[in-house]
PDB file of C-alpha atoms in Angstrom:
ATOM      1  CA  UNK W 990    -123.866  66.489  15.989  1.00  0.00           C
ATOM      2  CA  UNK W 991    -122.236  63.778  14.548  1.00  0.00           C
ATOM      3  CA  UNK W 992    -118.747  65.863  14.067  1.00  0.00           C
ATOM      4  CA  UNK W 993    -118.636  66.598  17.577  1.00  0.00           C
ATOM      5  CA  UNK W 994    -119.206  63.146  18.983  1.00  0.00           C
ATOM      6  CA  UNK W 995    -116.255  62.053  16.552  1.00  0.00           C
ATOM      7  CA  UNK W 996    -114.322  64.968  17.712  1.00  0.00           C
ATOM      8  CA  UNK W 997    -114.950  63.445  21.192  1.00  0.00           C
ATOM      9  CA  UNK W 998    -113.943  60.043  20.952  1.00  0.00           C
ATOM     10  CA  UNK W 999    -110.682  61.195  19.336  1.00  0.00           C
ATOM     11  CA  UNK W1000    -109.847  63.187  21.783  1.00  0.00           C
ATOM     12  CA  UNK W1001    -110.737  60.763  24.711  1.00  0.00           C
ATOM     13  CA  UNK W1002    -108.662  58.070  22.960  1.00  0.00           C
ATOM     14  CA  UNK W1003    -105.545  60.479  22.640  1.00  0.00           C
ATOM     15  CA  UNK W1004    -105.566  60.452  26.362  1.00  0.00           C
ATOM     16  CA  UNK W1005    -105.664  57.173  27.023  1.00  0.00           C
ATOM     17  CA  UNK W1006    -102.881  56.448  24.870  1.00  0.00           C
ATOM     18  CA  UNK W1007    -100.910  59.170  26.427  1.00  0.00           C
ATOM     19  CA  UNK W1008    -102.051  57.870  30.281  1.00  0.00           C
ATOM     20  CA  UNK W1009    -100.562  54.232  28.609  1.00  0.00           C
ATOM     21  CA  UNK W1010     -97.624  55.269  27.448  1.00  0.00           C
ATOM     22  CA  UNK W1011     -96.329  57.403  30.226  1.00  0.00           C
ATOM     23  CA  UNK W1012     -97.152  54.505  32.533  1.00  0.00           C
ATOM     24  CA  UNK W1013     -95.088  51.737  30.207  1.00  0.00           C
ATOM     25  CA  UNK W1014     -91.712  54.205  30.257  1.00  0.00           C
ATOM     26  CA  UNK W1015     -92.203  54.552  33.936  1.00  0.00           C
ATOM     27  CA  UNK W1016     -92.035  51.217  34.300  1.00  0.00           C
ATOM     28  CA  UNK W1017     -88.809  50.733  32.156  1.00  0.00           C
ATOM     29  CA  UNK W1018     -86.351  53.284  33.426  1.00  0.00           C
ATOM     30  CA  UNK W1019     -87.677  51.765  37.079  1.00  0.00           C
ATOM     31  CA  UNK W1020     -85.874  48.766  36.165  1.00  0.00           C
ATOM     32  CA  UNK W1021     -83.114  50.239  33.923  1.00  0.00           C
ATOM     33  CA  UNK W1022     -79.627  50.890  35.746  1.00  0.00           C
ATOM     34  CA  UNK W1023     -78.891  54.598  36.881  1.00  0.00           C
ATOM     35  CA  UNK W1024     -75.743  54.673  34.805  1.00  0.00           C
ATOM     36  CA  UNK W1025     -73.466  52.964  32.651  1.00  0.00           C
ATOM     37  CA  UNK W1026     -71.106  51.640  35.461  1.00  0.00           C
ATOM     38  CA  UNK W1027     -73.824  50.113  36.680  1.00  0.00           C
ATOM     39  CA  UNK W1028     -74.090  47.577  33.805  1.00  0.00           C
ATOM     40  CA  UNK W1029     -73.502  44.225  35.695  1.00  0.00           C
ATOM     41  CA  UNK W1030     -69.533  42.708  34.218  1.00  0.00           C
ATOM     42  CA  UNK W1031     -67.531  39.364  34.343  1.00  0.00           C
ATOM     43  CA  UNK W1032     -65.087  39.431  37.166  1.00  0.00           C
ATOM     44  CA  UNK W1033     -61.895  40.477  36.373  1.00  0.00           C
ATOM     45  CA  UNK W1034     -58.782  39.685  38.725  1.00  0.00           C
ATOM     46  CA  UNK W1035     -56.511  41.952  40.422  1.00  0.00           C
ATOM     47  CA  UNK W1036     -53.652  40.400  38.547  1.00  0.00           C
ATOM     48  CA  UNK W1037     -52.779  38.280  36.274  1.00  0.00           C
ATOM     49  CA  UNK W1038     -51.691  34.891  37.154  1.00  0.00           C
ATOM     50  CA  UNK W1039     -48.633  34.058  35.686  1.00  0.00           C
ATOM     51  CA  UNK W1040     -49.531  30.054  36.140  1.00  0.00           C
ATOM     52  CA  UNK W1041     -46.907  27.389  36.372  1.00  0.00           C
ATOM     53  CA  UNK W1042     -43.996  27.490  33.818  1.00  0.00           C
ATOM     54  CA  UNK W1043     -44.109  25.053  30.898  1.00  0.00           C
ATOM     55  CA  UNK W1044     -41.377  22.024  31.535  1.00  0.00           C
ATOM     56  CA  UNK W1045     -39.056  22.141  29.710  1.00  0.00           C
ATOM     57  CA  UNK W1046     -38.346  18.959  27.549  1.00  0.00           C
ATOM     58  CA  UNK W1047     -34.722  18.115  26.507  1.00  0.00           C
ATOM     59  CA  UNK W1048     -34.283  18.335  23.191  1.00  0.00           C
ATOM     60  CA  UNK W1049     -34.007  14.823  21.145  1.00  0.00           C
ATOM     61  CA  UNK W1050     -30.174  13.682  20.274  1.00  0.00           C
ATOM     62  CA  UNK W1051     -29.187  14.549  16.524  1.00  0.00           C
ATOM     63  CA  UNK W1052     -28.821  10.991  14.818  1.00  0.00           C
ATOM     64  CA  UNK W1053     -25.688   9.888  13.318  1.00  0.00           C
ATOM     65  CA  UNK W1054     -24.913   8.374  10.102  1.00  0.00           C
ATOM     66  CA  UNK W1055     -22.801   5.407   9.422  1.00  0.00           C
ATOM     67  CA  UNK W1056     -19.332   7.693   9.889  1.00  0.00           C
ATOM     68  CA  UNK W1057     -20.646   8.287  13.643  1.00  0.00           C
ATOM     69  CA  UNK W1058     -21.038  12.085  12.525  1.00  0.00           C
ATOM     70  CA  UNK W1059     -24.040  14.226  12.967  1.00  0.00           C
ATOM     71  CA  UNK W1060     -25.934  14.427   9.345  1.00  0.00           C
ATOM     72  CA  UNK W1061     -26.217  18.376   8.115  1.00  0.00           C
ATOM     73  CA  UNK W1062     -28.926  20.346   7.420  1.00  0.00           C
ATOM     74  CA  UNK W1063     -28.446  20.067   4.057  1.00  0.00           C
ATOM     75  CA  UNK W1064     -27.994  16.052   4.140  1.00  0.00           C
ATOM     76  CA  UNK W1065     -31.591  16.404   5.914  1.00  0.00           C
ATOM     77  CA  UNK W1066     -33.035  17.572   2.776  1.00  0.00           C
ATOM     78  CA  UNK W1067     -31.720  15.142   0.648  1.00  0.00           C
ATOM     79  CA  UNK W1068     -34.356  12.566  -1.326  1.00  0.00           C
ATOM     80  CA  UNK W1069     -34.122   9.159   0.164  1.00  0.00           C
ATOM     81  CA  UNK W1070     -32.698   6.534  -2.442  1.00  0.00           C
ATOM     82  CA  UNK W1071     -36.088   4.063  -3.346  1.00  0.00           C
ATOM     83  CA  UNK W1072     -34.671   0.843  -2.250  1.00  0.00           C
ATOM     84  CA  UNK W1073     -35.111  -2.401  -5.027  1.00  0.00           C
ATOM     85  CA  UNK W1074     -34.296  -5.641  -5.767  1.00  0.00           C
ATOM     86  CA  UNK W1075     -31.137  -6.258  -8.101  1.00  0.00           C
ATOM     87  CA  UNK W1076     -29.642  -9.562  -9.529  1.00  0.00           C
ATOM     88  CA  UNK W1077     -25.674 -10.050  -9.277  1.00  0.00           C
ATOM     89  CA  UNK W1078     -23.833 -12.227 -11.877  1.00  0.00           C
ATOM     90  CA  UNK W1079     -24.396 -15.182 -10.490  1.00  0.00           C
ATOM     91  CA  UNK W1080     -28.352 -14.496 -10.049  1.00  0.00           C
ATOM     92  CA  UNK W1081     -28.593 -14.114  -6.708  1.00  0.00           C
ATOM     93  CA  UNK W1082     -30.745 -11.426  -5.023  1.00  0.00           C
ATOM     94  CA  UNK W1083     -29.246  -8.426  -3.456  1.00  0.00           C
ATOM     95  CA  UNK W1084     -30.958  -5.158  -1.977  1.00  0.00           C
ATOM     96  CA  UNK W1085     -29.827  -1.650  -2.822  1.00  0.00           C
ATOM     97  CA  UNK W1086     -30.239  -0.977   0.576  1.00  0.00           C
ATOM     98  CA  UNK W1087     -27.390  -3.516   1.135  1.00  0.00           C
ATOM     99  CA  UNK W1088     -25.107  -1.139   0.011  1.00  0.00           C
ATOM    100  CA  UNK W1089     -25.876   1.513   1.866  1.00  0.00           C
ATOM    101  CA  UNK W1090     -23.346   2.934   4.592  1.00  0.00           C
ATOM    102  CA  UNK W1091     -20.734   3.767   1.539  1.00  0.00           C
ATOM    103  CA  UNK W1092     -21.471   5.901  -1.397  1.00  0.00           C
ATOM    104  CA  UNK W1093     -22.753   4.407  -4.007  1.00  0.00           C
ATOM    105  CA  UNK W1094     -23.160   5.481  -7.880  1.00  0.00           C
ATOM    106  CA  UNK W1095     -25.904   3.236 -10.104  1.00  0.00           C
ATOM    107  CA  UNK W1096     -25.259   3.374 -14.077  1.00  0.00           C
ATOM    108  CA  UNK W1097     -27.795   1.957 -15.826  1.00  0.00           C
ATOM    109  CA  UNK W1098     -27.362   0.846 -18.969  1.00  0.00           C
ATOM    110  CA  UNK W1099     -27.821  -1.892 -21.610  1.00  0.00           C
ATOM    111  CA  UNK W1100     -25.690  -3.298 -24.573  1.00  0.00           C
ATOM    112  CA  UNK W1101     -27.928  -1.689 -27.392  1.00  0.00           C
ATOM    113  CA  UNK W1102     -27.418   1.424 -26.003  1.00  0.00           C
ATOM    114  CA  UNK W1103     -24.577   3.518 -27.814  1.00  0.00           C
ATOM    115  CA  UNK W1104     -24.595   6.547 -25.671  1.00  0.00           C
ATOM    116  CA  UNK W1105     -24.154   4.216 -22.895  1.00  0.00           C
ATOM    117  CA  UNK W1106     -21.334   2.479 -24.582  1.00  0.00           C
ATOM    118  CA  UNK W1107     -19.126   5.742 -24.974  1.00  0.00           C
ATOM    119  CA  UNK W1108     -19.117   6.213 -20.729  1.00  0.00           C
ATOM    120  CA  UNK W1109     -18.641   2.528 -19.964  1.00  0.00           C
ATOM    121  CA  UNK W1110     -14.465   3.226 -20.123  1.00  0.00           C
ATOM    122  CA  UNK W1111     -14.656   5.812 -17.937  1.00  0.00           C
ATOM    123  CA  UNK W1112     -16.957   4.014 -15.319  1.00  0.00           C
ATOM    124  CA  UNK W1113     -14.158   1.271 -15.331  1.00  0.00           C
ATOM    125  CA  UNK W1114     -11.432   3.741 -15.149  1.00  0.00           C
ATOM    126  CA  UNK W1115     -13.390   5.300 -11.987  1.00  0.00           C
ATOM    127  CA  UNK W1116     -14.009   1.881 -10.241  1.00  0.00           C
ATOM    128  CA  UNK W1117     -10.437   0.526 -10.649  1.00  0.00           C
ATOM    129  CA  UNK W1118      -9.191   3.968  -9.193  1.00  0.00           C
ATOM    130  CA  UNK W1119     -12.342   4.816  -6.136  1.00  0.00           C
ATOM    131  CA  UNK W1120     -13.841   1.523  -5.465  1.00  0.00           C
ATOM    132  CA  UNK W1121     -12.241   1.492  -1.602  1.00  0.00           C
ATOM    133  CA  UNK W1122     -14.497   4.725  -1.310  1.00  0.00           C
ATOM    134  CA  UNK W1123     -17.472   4.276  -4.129  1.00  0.00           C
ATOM    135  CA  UNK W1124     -19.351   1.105  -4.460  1.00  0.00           C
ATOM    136  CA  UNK W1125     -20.160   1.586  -8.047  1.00  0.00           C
ATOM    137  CA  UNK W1126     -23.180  -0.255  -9.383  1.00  0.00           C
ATOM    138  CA  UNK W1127     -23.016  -1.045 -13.168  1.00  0.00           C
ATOM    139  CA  UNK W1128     -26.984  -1.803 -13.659  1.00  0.00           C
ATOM    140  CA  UNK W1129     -27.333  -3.754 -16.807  1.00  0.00           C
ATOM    141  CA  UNK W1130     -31.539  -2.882 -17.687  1.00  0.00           C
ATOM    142  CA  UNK W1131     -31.616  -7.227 -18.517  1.00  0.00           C
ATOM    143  CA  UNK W1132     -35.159  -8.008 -19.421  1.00  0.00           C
ATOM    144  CA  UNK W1133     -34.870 -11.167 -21.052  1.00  0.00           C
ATOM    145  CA  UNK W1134     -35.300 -10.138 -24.341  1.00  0.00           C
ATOM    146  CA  UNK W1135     -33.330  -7.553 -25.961  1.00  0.00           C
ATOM    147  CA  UNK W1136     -31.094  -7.897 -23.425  1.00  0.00           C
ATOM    148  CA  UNK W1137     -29.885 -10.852 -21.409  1.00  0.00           C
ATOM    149  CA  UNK W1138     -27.509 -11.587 -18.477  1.00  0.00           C
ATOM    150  CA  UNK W1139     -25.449 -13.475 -20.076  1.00  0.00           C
ATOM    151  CA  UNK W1140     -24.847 -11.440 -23.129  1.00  0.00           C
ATOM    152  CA  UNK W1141     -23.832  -8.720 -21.021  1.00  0.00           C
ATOM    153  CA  UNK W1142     -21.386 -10.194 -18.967  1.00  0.00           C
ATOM    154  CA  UNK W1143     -19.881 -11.344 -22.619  1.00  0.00           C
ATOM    155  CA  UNK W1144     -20.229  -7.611 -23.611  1.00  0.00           C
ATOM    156  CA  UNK W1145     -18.178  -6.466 -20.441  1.00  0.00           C
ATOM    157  CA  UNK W1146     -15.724  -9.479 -20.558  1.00  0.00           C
ATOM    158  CA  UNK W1147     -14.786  -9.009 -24.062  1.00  0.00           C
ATOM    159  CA  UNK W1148     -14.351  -5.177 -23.481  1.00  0.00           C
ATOM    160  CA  UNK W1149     -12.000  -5.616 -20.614  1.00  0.00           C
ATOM    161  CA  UNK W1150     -13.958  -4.007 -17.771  1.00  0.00           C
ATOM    162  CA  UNK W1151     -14.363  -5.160 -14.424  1.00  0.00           C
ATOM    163  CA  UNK W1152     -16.447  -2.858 -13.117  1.00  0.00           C
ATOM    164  CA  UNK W1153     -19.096  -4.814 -10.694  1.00  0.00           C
ATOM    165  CA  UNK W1154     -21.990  -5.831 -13.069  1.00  0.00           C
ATOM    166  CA  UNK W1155     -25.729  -6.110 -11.598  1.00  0.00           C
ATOM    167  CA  UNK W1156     -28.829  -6.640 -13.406  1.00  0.00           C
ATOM    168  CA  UNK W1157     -32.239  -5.300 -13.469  1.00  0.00           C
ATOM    169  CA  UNK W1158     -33.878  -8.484 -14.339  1.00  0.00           C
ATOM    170  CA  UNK W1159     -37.098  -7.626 -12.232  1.00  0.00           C
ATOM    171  CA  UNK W1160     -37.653  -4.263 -13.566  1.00  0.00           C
ATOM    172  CA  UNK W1161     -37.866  -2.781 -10.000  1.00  0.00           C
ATOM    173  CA  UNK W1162     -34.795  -0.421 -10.507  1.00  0.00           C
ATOM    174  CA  UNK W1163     -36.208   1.001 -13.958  1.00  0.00           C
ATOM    175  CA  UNK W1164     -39.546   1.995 -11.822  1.00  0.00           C
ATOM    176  CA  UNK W1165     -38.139   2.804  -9.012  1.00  0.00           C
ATOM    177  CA  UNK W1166     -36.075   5.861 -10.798  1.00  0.00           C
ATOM    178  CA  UNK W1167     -38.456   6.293 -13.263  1.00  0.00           C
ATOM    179  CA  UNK W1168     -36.022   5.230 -16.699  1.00  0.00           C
ATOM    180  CA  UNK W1169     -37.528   6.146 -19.886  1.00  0.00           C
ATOM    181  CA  UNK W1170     -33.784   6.960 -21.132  1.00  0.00           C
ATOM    182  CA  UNK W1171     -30.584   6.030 -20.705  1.00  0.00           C
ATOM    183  CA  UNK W1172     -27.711   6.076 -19.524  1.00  0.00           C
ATOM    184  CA  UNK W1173     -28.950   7.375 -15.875  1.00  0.00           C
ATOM    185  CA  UNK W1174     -26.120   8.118 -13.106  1.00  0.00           C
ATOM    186  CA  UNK W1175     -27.595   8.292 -10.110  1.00  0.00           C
ATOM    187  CA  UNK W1176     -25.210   9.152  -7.374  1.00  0.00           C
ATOM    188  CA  UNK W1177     -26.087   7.858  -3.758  1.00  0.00           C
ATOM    189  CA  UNK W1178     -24.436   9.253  -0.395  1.00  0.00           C
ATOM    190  CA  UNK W1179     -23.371   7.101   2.334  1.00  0.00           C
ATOM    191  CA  UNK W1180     -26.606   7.683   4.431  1.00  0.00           C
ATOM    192  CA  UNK W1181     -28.789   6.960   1.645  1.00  0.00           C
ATOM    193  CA  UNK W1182     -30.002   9.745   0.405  1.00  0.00           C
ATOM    194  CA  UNK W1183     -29.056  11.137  -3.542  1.00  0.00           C
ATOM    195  CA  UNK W1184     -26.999  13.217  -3.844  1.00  0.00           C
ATOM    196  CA  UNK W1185     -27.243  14.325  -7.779  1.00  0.00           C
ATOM    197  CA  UNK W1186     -28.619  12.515 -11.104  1.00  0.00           C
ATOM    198  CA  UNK W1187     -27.468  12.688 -14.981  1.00  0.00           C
ATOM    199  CA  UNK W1188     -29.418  11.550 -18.078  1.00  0.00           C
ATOM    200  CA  UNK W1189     -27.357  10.771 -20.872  1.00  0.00           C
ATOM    201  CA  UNK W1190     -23.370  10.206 -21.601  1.00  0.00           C
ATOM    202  CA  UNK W1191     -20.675  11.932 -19.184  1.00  0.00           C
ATOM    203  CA  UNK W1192     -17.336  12.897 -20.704  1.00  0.00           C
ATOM    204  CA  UNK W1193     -14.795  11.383 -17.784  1.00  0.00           C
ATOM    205  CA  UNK W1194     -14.466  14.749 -16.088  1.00  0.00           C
ATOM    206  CA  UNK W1195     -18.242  14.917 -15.867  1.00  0.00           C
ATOM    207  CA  UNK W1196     -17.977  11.321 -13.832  1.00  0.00           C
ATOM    208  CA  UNK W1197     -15.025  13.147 -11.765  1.00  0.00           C
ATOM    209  CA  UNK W1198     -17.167  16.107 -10.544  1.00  0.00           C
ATOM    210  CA  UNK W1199     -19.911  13.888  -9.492  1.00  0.00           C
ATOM    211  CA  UNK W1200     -17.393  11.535  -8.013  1.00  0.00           C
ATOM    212  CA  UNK W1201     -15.750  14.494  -5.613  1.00  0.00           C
ATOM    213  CA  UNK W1202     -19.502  15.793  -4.536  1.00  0.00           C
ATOM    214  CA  UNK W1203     -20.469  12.602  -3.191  1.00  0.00           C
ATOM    215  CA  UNK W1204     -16.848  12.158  -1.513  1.00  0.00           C
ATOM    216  CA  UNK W1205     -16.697  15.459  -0.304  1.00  0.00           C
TER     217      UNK W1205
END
């Protein structure tokens, strides 16, 4: 008795969860679309709309260097010459950045320095023979101590040169280029910009090849 009543109820419930289910997907697909192309979409135009052109800005004007000419490409990529404060003979303040508009070419160098001594005569030769062209910058490293002003312009006096003499009496050149040697060339075009460096002593056609590229 008990078996069938179970077998009764389970077979009452199966039909009620049938009855249910049917009725739920009836429901559904009611409210389901038909087909795919009836899936609601964004609105897409006809065309496309080309819009308005962009304007057309003119292009800026190249700038010129001192010469009036338009720099190069390659002048463009150039390093920028640190500008710093430099002592003349006579102690008075002068900017490297003074100089600019001519090419220039820094040595710097020092008394107690025998590599530097052994380029000096060719640095002289080069000045007495380019300086209408080349502002040549003979940068004595004068910090008071080892080396003084006034014991350099002795130095170059009693040697005979007369290159132009400056002094680095505030230090700012030797930081500027980062010295932790010398001699140091540094060879500076007439925009500015450096052109080529060289640690150590130059035979006189080593001067004369870095003399033509910053001419040239």
């Amino acid at each position: 008795m008990k078996r069938s009543l179970k077998a009764i109820l389970f077979i009452f419930f199966a039909v009620v969860l049938m009855f249910g289910g049917a009725l739920l997907y009836q429901r559904l697909t009611a409210k389901a679309p038909e087909t795919l192309d009836q899936v609601p979409t964004a609105d897409e135009p006809d065309e496309m709309d080309p819009g308005e052109e962009m304007p057309q800005v003119p292009a800026p004007e190249p700038e010129q260097n001192a010469s009036g000419e338009e720099p190069s490409q390659e002048a463009d990529s150039l390093e920028a010459a640190l500008d710093f404060t430099l002592m003349d003979r006579y102690g008075e303040e002068q900017k490297l950045s003074s100089f600019f508009g001519k090419p220039i070419i820094i040595n710097f160098w020092a008394t107690w320095c025998g590599p530097c001594q052994m380029e000096l005569p060719y640095f002289n030769e080069a000045n007495e023979k380019y300086s209408d062209q080349i502002q040549f910058l003979m940068l004595d490293l004068a910090d008071g101590a080892y080396e003084t002003r006034e014991g350099a312009i002795a130095f170059a006096e009693n040697k005979g040169y007369s290159f132009p003499l400056y002094f680095d009496e505030l230090g700012e050149g030797a930081m500027a280029y980062g010295i932790t040697a010398i001699p140091l060339t540094v060879v500076i075009n007439a925009d500015g910009r450096i052109v080529d460096t060289h640690l150590g002593t130059m035979s006189s056609e080593e001067l004369q090849v870095l003399i033509d590229k910053v001419l040239n």
